[in-house]
Amino acid sequence: MSLPSINPTTTEAWKKLEKHFLEVKELHMMDLFTQDESRSSKMKISWNDFQLDFSKNRITEETLSLLLQLADEVDLKEAIQLQFNGDKINQTEDRAVLHTSLRDFTSMKPEVKRSLKKMKKFSEAIIKGKWKGYSGKQITDVVNIGIGGSDLGPKMVSDSLAFYKNHLKVHYVSNVDGDHILETVKNLNRETTLFIVVSKTFTTQETLANATTIKDWFLKEATQLDIEKHFVAVSTNLSAATYFGISEDNIFPLWDWVGGRFSLWSAVGLSICCSVGYSNFEELLKGAHEMDTHFKDSEFSENIPVVLALLSIWYNNFYKSETEAVIPYTQYLEKFVPYLQQAVMESNGKEVDRNGNSINYQTGTIVWGNVGTNAQHAFFQLLHQGTKMIPVDFIGFSESLHGNQKHHSLLMANFYTQSEALLQGTYNEEINESYSVFKGNKPSNTILINQLTPKNLGSLIAMYEHKLFVQGIIWNVFSYDQWGVELGKKLADKKLLS
Ligand code: F6P
């Protein structure tokens, strides 16, 4: 069955929201808090280790109920079911979208189970030193060669879980920048390095160029026969990977129903397994699955991804905010925003709707940000006193990992007070100098999570995956294709041939 394809602007809810927007757009959130003392407790969702506080948004209860009506009118419920049922909802590529099934241990496809088993066996052999390089030495370094979804997801996760890392040094090369490749390999020992070539299609120019350069570098001291001890691949394209020289046993599978930017849950996550061990990888999957269940089964009003998506639609399409910032208060999540940028912008940066018509409303929010507190000393001035309205997601963790309470209290004090400052500004204060006035009334969500565990990270990533899907459904776009990047690839190839 196909996804419903309803132009959101034709719904009753949209028309009501347009009218409602004119009535509420100037309201100050500080007044809304004064008028309703229970606002904070009403606009909050607690789930597992997560607490979403969305009370600091420029909404009333009526806004929320109209947004929920919009979700109903575009048949979001049915769309969610179609995705989880494995219907071919990626219509332009004639594919199902089932990355969620990679993390569902209750009803896992046999080929996924087999792949996980292979990942476990392989990563354990590498970690325990049972897998030996061509001269009989243990592996010390793992290099992931991939780009886009074959790089950003695994890189982000293994960086975010640095606390759980073992002795292996894991590196990522993606850019077709020879300097970066040679800079990476210059300190590596061929005898003790494993290369994972990750490419769903095994046709991506950057990845093939980088893998070839690295293979040539490897063969300066090793022989063709040594390749099987040092090169493995993750791909759907078995013939291209074997043609490259990787033995069939060393190829981990991937399936066309896993989109590149949603593939870290598959064998694309092999570098994660090597870096933090298979059991932590499994925890990541389980955390994501728990979020899947929450998303699939909860009422929309209690559903974290749905509520976040609706709020984002409210700002994007009614307040005409073009961007939103994501600020994690932990250095571990430094790579989270670049990862999200691909997930969100490659998915929803679309100008044609699911009926093939040109779109005349805004889609695809621009996501940007960096870790707090660094971001406070970089671009927060613009959030606080700039002329643009930029909704912010603050992500924080109640407990630190190393247990330095003094630092964690400082960090979390900033986490809490920044959203307060954006809300209050200098509201009702007597300020003499105009440049010291902060209007406040700037929207934000706070997402407070107990601790940065592999499981909670899995839930957090899945939360944003589902948020972007909901937005795509409302905007009536196909979120799971990426035709927009194909033209550039073709032109680059053509230029090389000419
Ligand atoms: O940039 C487009 C894209 O197709 C992404 O969607 C994908 O993650 C990336 O290229 C890499 O593709 P592959 O894994 O096939 O090398």
Coordinates of C-alpha atoms and ligand atoms in Angstrom, one line a residue:
M1 CA 0.0 0.0 0.0
S2 CA 1.1 3.6 -0.7
L3 CA 1.5 6.3 1.8
P4 CA -1.4 8.7 2.1
S5 CA -0.6 11.8 0.1
I6 CA -2.5 14.7 1.5
N7 CA -1.4 18.3 0.9
P8 CA -1.2 19.5 4.6
T9 CA -2.4 23.0 3.6
T10 CA -5.7 21.7 2.4
T11 CA -6.6 20.2 5.8
E12 CA -9.1 21.8 8.2
A13 CA -6.4 21.8 10.9
W14 CA -4.0 23.8 8.8
K15 CA -6.6 26.4 8.1
K16 CA -7.4 26.6 11.8
L17 CA -3.7 26.8 12.6
E18 CA -3.2 29.7 10.3
K19 CA -6.0 31.6 12.0
H20 CA -4.9 30.6 15.4
F21 CA -1.3 31.7 14.7
L22 CA -2.5 35.3 14.1
E23 CA -4.2 35.2 17.6
V24 CA -1.2 33.7 19.5
K25 CA 1.9 34.8 17.7
E26 CA 2.7 37.7 20.0
L27 CA 1.9 36.0 23.3
H28 CA 4.8 35.9 25.7
M29 CA 5.5 32.5 27.2
M30 CA 6.1 34.2 30.5
D31 CA 2.4 35.2 30.6
L32 CA 1.3 31.7 29.6
F33 CA 3.3 30.3 32.6
T34 CA 1.7 32.9 34.9
Q35 CA -1.8 32.1 33.6
D36 CA -1.4 28.4 34.0
E37 CA 0.6 27.2 36.9
S38 CA 0.4 23.6 35.8
R39 CA 1.9 24.4 32.3
S40 CA 5.2 22.7 33.1
S41 CA 3.6 19.5 34.3
K42 CA 1.1 19.4 31.4
M43 CA 3.7 19.9 28.7
K44 CA 6.1 17.2 29.7
I45 CA 6.5 13.6 28.6
S46 CA 8.3 11.0 30.8
W47 CA 9.4 7.8 29.1
N48 CA 12.0 5.3 30.2
D49 CA 15.1 7.3 31.0
F50 CA 13.9 10.3 29.0
Q51 CA 12.1 13.4 30.1
L52 CA 10.9 15.8 27.5
D53 CA 9.9 19.3 28.7
F54 CA 8.2 21.2 25.9
S55 CA 6.6 23.8 28.1
K56 CA 9.0 26.5 26.8
N57 CA 7.4 26.6 23.4
R58 CA 5.2 29.4 21.9
I59 CA 2.1 27.3 22.1
T60 CA -1.1 27.1 24.0
E61 CA -3.1 23.9 24.6
E62 CA -5.2 24.8 21.6
T63 CA -2.1 25.0 19.4
L64 CA -1.2 21.5 20.5
S65 CA -4.6 20.1 19.9
L66 CA -4.7 21.7 16.4
L67 CA -1.3 20.2 15.6
L68 CA -2.5 16.8 16.8
Q69 CA -5.5 17.2 14.6
L70 CA -3.2 17.9 11.7
A71 CA -1.4 14.6 12.4
D72 CA -4.7 12.8 12.3
E73 CA -5.9 14.5 9.1
V74 CA -2.7 13.6 7.2
D75 CA -3.2 9.9 8.3
L76 CA 0.0 9.8 10.3
K77 CA -1.2 6.7 12.1
E78 CA -1.6 4.8 8.9
A79 CA 1.8 6.0 7.6
I80 CA 3.5 4.7 10.7
Q81 CA 1.8 1.3 10.3
L82 CA 2.8 1.1 6.6
Q83 CA 6.4 1.7 7.5
F84 CA 6.6 -0.9 10.3
N85 CA 4.6 -3.4 8.1
G86 CA 7.3 -3.2 5.5
D87 CA 5.2 -1.7 2.7
K88 CA 7.2 -0.1 -0.1
I89 CA 6.8 3.4 1.2
N90 CA 10.0 4.5 -0.5
Q91 CA 8.0 4.6 -3.6
T92 CA 10.4 6.5 -5.9
E93 CA 12.9 3.7 -5.4
D94 CA 10.3 1.0 -5.0
R95 CA 11.7 -0.1 -1.6
A96 CA 10.4 -0.9 1.9
V97 CA 11.9 1.1 4.8
L98 CA 12.8 -1.4 7.5
H99 CA 15.8 -0.1 9.5
T100 CA 13.5 -0.6 12.5
S101 CA 13.5 -4.3 11.9
L102 CA 17.3 -4.4 12.3
R103 CA 16.8 -3.7 16.0
D104 CA 13.7 -5.8 16.7
F105 CA 14.9 -8.9 18.5
T106 CA 11.4 -10.2 18.9
S107 CA 10.7 -10.8 15.3
M108 CA 14.0 -10.6 13.5
K109 CA 14.5 -11.6 9.9
P110 CA 16.8 -14.7 9.7
E111 CA 19.3 -12.8 7.4
V112 CA 19.6 -10.0 10.0
K113 CA 20.2 -12.6 12.8
R114 CA 22.9 -14.2 10.7
S115 CA 24.5 -10.9 10.0
L116 CA 24.5 -10.0 13.7
K117 CA 26.1 -13.3 14.5
K118 CA 28.8 -12.7 11.9
M119 CA 29.5 -9.2 13.3
K120 CA 29.7 -10.6 16.9
K121 CA 32.1 -13.4 15.9
F122 CA 34.3 -11.1 13.8
S123 CA 34.5 -8.2 16.2
E124 CA 35.3 -10.5 19.1
A125 CA 38.1 -12.1 17.1
I126 CA 39.5 -8.7 16.4
I127 CA 39.1 -7.4 20.0
K128 CA 40.5 -10.5 21.6
G129 CA 43.4 -10.6 19.2
K130 CA 42.5 -14.0 17.7
W131 CA 42.3 -12.5 14.2
K132 CA 45.9 -12.0 13.1
G133 CA 47.3 -9.7 10.4
Y134 CA 49.6 -11.1 7.6
S135 CA 52.7 -11.2 9.8
G136 CA 50.9 -12.9 12.7
K137 CA 50.4 -9.8 14.8
Q138 CA 47.1 -8.7 16.5
I139 CA 45.0 -5.9 15.1
T140 CA 45.5 -2.6 16.8
D141 CA 43.8 -0.1 14.5
V142 CA 40.5 -0.2 12.5
V143 CA 39.9 2.2 9.6
N144 CA 36.3 2.7 8.4
I145 CA 36.3 3.8 4.7
G146 CA 32.9 5.2 3.7
I147 CA 31.0 8.4 3.3
G148 CA 27.5 9.9 4.2
G149 CA 25.5 7.2 6.0
S150 CA 28.4 4.8 5.6
D151 CA 30.5 7.1 7.8
L152 CA 28.5 9.7 9.8
G153 CA 26.4 7.2 11.8
P154 CA 29.1 4.8 12.9
K155 CA 31.6 7.6 13.5
M156 CA 29.1 9.5 15.6
V157 CA 28.2 6.4 17.7
S158 CA 31.7 5.2 18.3
D159 CA 32.7 8.7 19.3
S160 CA 29.6 9.2 21.5
L161 CA 30.4 5.9 23.3
A162 CA 34.1 6.7 23.8
F163 CA 33.6 5.9 27.5
Y164 CA 32.8 2.3 26.6
K165 CA 35.7 1.9 24.2
N166 CA 38.3 -0.9 24.3
H167 CA 42.0 -0.8 23.3
L168 CA 41.4 -0.7 19.6
K169 CA 42.0 2.6 17.8
V170 CA 39.2 3.3 15.3
H171 CA 39.6 5.8 12.5
Y172 CA 37.2 7.1 9.9
V173 CA 38.1 8.4 6.4
S174 CA 35.4 9.8 4.2
N175 CA 36.5 12.9 2.3
V176 CA 38.1 12.2 -1.1
D177 CA 40.9 14.4 0.1
G178 CA 44.2 12.6 -0.4
D179 CA 45.9 14.6 2.3
H180 CA 43.4 13.3 4.9
I181 CA 43.9 9.7 3.7
L182 CA 47.7 9.9 3.8
E183 CA 47.6 11.8 7.1
T184 CA 45.5 9.0 8.6
V185 CA 47.6 6.1 7.3
K186 CA 51.0 7.8 7.9
N187 CA 51.1 6.6 11.5
L188 CA 49.5 3.2 10.9
N189 CA 51.2 -0.1 10.7
R190 CA 50.1 -2.2 7.8
E191 CA 50.7 -5.4 9.7
T192 CA 48.2 -4.5 12.5
T193 CA 45.5 -2.4 10.7
L194 CA 42.1 -3.6 9.5
F195 CA 40.2 -1.7 6.9
I196 CA 36.4 -1.8 6.6
V197 CA 35.2 -0.6 3.2
V198 CA 31.6 0.4 3.8
S199 CA 29.5 1.3 0.8
K200 CA 25.9 0.2 0.3
T201 CA 26.2 0.5 -3.5
F202 CA 30.0 0.0 -3.8
T203 CA 29.9 2.6 -6.6
T204 CA 30.5 5.8 -4.5
Q205 CA 33.4 7.7 -6.1
E206 CA 34.9 8.9 -2.9
T207 CA 34.8 5.6 -1.1
L208 CA 36.2 3.7 -4.1
A209 CA 39.0 6.2 -4.6
N210 CA 39.9 6.2 -0.9
A211 CA 39.8 2.4 -0.7
T212 CA 42.0 2.0 -3.8
T213 CA 44.6 4.5 -2.5
I214 CA 44.7 2.7 0.8
K215 CA 44.9 -0.7 -0.9
D216 CA 47.9 0.6 -3.0
W217 CA 49.5 1.9 0.2
F218 CA 49.0 -1.5 1.9
L219 CA 50.4 -3.4 -1.1
K220 CA 53.7 -1.4 -0.9
E221 CA 54.7 -3.8 1.8
A222 CA 52.2 -6.6 1.8
T223 CA 51.1 -8.9 -1.0
Q224 CA 47.8 -9.5 -2.8
L225 CA 47.3 -12.7 -0.7
D226 CA 47.5 -10.6 2.5
I227 CA 44.4 -8.5 1.6
E228 CA 42.0 -11.0 3.1
K229 CA 43.5 -10.5 6.5
H230 CA 43.2 -6.7 6.3
F231 CA 40.2 -5.8 4.2
V232 CA 36.6 -6.5 4.8
A233 CA 33.5 -4.8 3.2
V234 CA 29.9 -4.0 4.0
S235 CA 27.8 -3.8 1.0
T236 CA 24.7 -4.9 -1.0
N237 CA 26.9 -5.2 -4.1
L238 CA 28.8 -8.5 -3.6
S239 CA 30.2 -8.6 -7.1
A240 CA 31.7 -5.0 -6.9
A241 CA 33.2 -5.8 -3.5
T242 CA 34.8 -9.0 -4.7
Y243 CA 36.0 -7.3 -7.9
F244 CA 37.7 -4.8 -5.6
G245 CA 39.6 -7.8 -4.2
I246 CA 37.7 -8.5 -1.0
S247 CA 37.0 -12.2 -0.4
E248 CA 33.4 -13.2 -0.2
D249 CA 33.8 -14.4 3.4
N250 CA 34.9 -11.0 4.4
I251 CA 31.8 -9.3 3.0
F252 CA 29.0 -8.3 5.4
P253 CA 25.6 -8.0 3.9
L254 CA 23.2 -5.0 3.7
W255 CA 19.8 -4.8 2.1
D256 CA 18.0 -2.4 -0.1
W257 CA 15.4 -1.8 2.6
V258 CA 18.0 -0.1 4.7
G259 CA 18.6 3.5 3.7
G260 CA 22.2 4.7 3.9
R261 CA 21.5 7.4 6.5
F262 CA 19.6 4.8 8.6
S263 CA 22.2 2.0 8.3
L264 CA 24.3 2.3 11.4
W265 CA 22.1 -0.4 12.9
S266 CA 23.2 -2.9 10.3
A267 CA 26.7 -4.3 9.5
V268 CA 27.5 -0.6 8.7
G269 CA 27.9 -0.5 12.5
L270 CA 30.8 -3.0 12.3
S271 CA 33.3 -0.4 13.4
I272 CA 31.1 0.4 16.4
C273 CA 31.2 -3.3 17.4
C274 CA 35.0 -3.3 17.1
S275 CA 35.2 -0.1 19.1
V276 CA 32.9 -0.8 22.0
G277 CA 32.2 -4.5 21.7
Y278 CA 29.2 -6.4 20.4
S279 CA 27.2 -6.4 23.7
N280 CA 27.2 -2.6 23.7
F281 CA 26.2 -2.6 20.1
E282 CA 23.3 -4.8 21.0
E283 CA 22.3 -2.5 23.8
L284 CA 22.2 0.4 21.2
L285 CA 19.9 -1.7 19.1
K286 CA 17.6 -2.5 22.0
G287 CA 17.4 1.2 23.0
A288 CA 16.4 2.1 19.5
H289 CA 13.8 -0.7 19.5
E290 CA 12.2 0.6 22.7
M291 CA 11.9 4.0 21.1
D292 CA 10.3 2.3 18.0
T293 CA 7.7 0.7 20.3
H294 CA 7.0 4.0 22.0
F295 CA 6.6 5.7 18.7
K296 CA 4.4 3.0 17.2
D297 CA 2.1 2.5 20.1
S298 CA 1.8 5.7 22.1
E299 CA -1.0 8.2 21.7
F300 CA 0.3 11.1 19.7
S301 CA -0.1 13.5 22.6
E302 CA 2.2 11.3 24.7
N303 CA 4.6 10.4 21.8
I304 CA 8.0 12.1 22.0
P305 CA 8.9 12.0 18.3
V306 CA 5.4 13.1 17.2
V307 CA 5.3 16.0 19.6
L308 CA 8.8 17.2 18.6
A309 CA 7.9 16.9 15.0
L310 CA 4.6 18.9 15.4
L311 CA 6.4 21.7 17.3
S312 CA 9.0 21.9 14.5
I313 CA 6.2 22.1 11.9
W314 CA 4.6 24.9 14.0
Y315 CA 7.8 27.0 13.8
N316 CA 8.8 26.1 10.3
N317 CA 5.5 26.6 8.6
F318 CA 3.7 29.2 10.8
Y319 CA 6.5 31.3 12.4
K320 CA 8.6 30.7 9.2
S321 CA 11.7 29.7 11.2
E322 CA 14.1 28.3 8.8
T323 CA 16.5 26.6 11.1
E324 CA 16.6 24.8 14.4
A325 CA 19.5 24.2 16.7
V326 CA 20.5 21.0 18.6
I327 CA 22.7 21.5 21.6
P328 CA 23.9 18.4 23.5
Y329 CA 25.4 19.2 26.9
T330 CA 28.1 16.5 26.7
Q331 CA 31.3 16.5 24.7
Y332 CA 30.7 12.9 23.8
L333 CA 28.0 14.0 21.4
E334 CA 30.2 16.3 19.4
K335 CA 29.5 14.5 16.2
F336 CA 25.7 14.2 16.8
V337 CA 24.8 17.3 14.8
P338 CA 26.7 16.5 11.6
Y339 CA 25.1 13.0 11.8
L340 CA 21.6 14.6 12.2
Q341 CA 22.2 17.0 9.4
Q342 CA 22.4 14.2 6.9
A343 CA 19.5 12.3 8.5
V344 CA 17.2 15.3 8.5
M345 CA 18.2 17.4 5.5
E346 CA 18.8 14.5 3.1
S347 CA 15.4 13.1 4.1
N348 CA 13.2 16.2 4.1
G349 CA 15.0 18.7 1.7
K350 CA 12.4 18.1 -1.0
E351 CA 10.4 20.4 -3.2
V352 CA 8.1 17.9 -4.9
D353 CA 5.3 16.2 -3.0
R354 CA 4.1 12.6 -2.9
N355 CA 1.6 13.4 -5.7
G356 CA 4.5 14.7 -7.9
N357 CA 3.4 18.3 -7.5
S358 CA 5.6 21.3 -6.8
I359 CA 5.4 22.3 -3.2
N360 CA 4.3 25.8 -2.2
Y361 CA 5.1 25.6 1.5
Q362 CA 8.3 25.2 3.5
T363 CA 9.8 21.7 4.0
G364 CA 13.1 20.5 5.4
T365 CA 14.3 22.5 8.4
I366 CA 18.0 23.3 8.5
V367 CA 19.6 21.7 11.5
W368 CA 22.7 23.0 13.1
G369 CA 24.4 23.3 16.5
N370 CA 27.3 22.2 18.6
V371 CA 27.9 21.1 22.1
G372 CA 27.1 23.2 25.1
T373 CA 28.9 25.0 26.8
N374 CA 31.2 25.7 23.8
A375 CA 28.3 26.8 21.7
Q376 CA 27.3 29.4 24.4
H377 CA 30.6 31.2 23.7
A378 CA 30.3 30.9 20.0
F379 CA 26.8 31.5 18.5
F380 CA 24.4 31.9 21.5
Q381 CA 24.5 35.7 21.2
L382 CA 22.4 35.2 18.0
L383 CA 20.0 32.9 19.8
H384 CA 19.4 35.3 22.6
Q385 CA 19.3 38.7 20.9
G386 CA 19.3 38.0 17.1
T387 CA 16.4 38.8 14.9
K388 CA 15.7 35.3 13.9
M389 CA 13.6 32.8 15.8
I390 CA 15.6 29.6 16.2
P391 CA 14.0 26.9 18.3
V392 CA 16.5 24.9 20.2
D393 CA 16.7 21.3 21.5
F394 CA 18.8 21.1 24.6
I395 CA 19.9 17.6 25.3
G396 CA 21.4 16.8 28.8
F397 CA 22.2 13.9 31.0
S398 CA 21.4 13.8 34.8
E399 CA 24.5 11.7 35.6
S400 CA 28.0 12.0 34.2
L401 CA 30.0 9.0 33.2
H402 CA 33.2 9.6 35.1
G403 CA 31.4 11.0 38.1
N404 CA 33.1 14.3 38.5
Q405 CA 30.2 16.0 40.2
K406 CA 31.7 19.4 40.4
H407 CA 32.0 19.7 36.6
H408 CA 28.7 18.0 36.0
S409 CA 26.9 20.5 38.2
L410 CA 28.5 23.4 36.3
L411 CA 27.6 21.8 33.0
M412 CA 24.0 21.1 34.0
A413 CA 23.6 24.5 35.5
N414 CA 24.3 25.9 32.1
F415 CA 21.9 23.3 30.5
Y416 CA 19.0 24.5 32.6
T417 CA 19.7 28.2 32.7
Q418 CA 20.2 28.7 29.0
S419 CA 16.6 27.5 28.2
E420 CA 15.4 29.7 31.1
A421 CA 17.3 32.7 29.8
L422 CA 15.8 32.2 26.3
L423 CA 12.4 32.0 27.8
Q424 CA 12.5 34.9 30.2
G425 CA 15.0 37.3 28.7
T426 CA 14.7 40.5 30.8
Y427 CA 11.0 40.2 30.8
N428 CA 9.4 42.9 33.1
E429 CA 12.8 44.1 34.2
E430 CA 13.7 47.8 34.2
I431 CA 16.6 48.1 31.8
N432 CA 18.1 51.5 30.9
E433 CA 20.4 50.5 28.1
S434 CA 18.5 49.2 25.1
Y435 CA 21.3 46.8 24.1
S436 CA 20.9 45.1 27.5
V437 CA 17.3 44.2 26.7
F438 CA 16.6 40.5 26.0
K439 CA 13.1 40.0 24.7
G440 CA 13.1 36.4 25.7
N441 CA 10.1 34.3 24.4
K442 CA 12.6 32.2 22.4
P443 CA 11.4 28.6 22.2
S444 CA 13.2 25.5 23.3
N445 CA 12.8 21.8 24.3
T446 CA 14.8 20.2 27.0
I447 CA 15.4 16.5 26.6
L448 CA 16.8 15.2 29.9
I449 CA 18.2 11.7 29.9
N450 CA 19.5 9.7 32.9
Q451 CA 22.9 8.8 31.5
L452 CA 24.7 8.4 28.2
T453 CA 24.5 4.6 28.0
P454 CA 24.5 2.7 24.7
K455 CA 20.8 2.0 25.2
N456 CA 19.9 5.6 25.7
L457 CA 21.9 6.7 22.8
G458 CA 20.0 4.2 20.6
S459 CA 16.7 5.6 21.9
L460 CA 17.9 9.2 21.2
I461 CA 18.9 8.5 17.6
A462 CA 15.7 6.6 16.9
M463 CA 13.8 9.5 18.4
Y464 CA 15.2 11.9 15.8
E465 CA 14.7 9.3 13.0
H466 CA 11.0 9.1 13.8
K467 CA 10.7 12.9 14.2
L468 CA 11.9 13.4 10.7
F469 CA 9.6 10.7 9.4
V470 CA 6.6 12.4 11.0
Q471 CA 7.6 15.7 9.4
G472 CA 8.0 14.1 6.0
I473 CA 4.6 12.6 6.3
I474 CA 3.0 16.0 7.2
W475 CA 4.9 17.8 4.5
N476 CA 3.8 15.1 2.0
V477 CA 7.3 14.3 0.8
F478 CA 9.1 11.1 0.3
S479 CA 11.6 11.2 3.1
Y480 CA 13.5 8.0 2.2
D481 CA 14.9 8.9 -1.2
Q482 CA 17.7 11.4 -2.1
W483 CA 17.5 12.1 -5.7
G484 CA 18.9 15.6 -5.1
V485 CA 22.4 14.3 -4.5
E486 CA 22.4 12.1 -7.6
L487 CA 22.9 14.9 -10.1
G488 CA 26.1 16.2 -8.4
K489 CA 27.5 12.6 -8.4
K490 CA 26.7 12.2 -12.1
L491 CA 28.3 15.5 -13.0
A492 CA 31.4 14.8 -11.0
D493 CA 31.8 11.4 -12.8
K494 CA 31.2 13.0 -16.2
K495 CA 33.9 15.7 -15.5
L496 CA 36.4 13.0 -14.6
L497 CA 35.7 11.1 -17.9
S498 CA 36.0 14.3 -20.1
Ligands
F6P1 O1 25.1 11.3 -0.5 C1 24.3 10.4 -1.0 C2 24.4 9.0 -0.5 O2 23.7 8.1 -1.4 C3 23.9 8.8 0.9 O3 22.6 8.7 1.0 C4 24.7 7.6 1.4 O4 24.7 7.5 2.7 C5 26.1 7.9 0.8 O5 25.8 8.5 -0.5 C6 27.0 6.8 0.6 O6 26.5 5.8 -0.2 P1 27.2 4.3 -0.3 O7 27.0 3.7 1.1 O8 26.4 3.6 -1.3 O9 28.6 4.5 -0.6

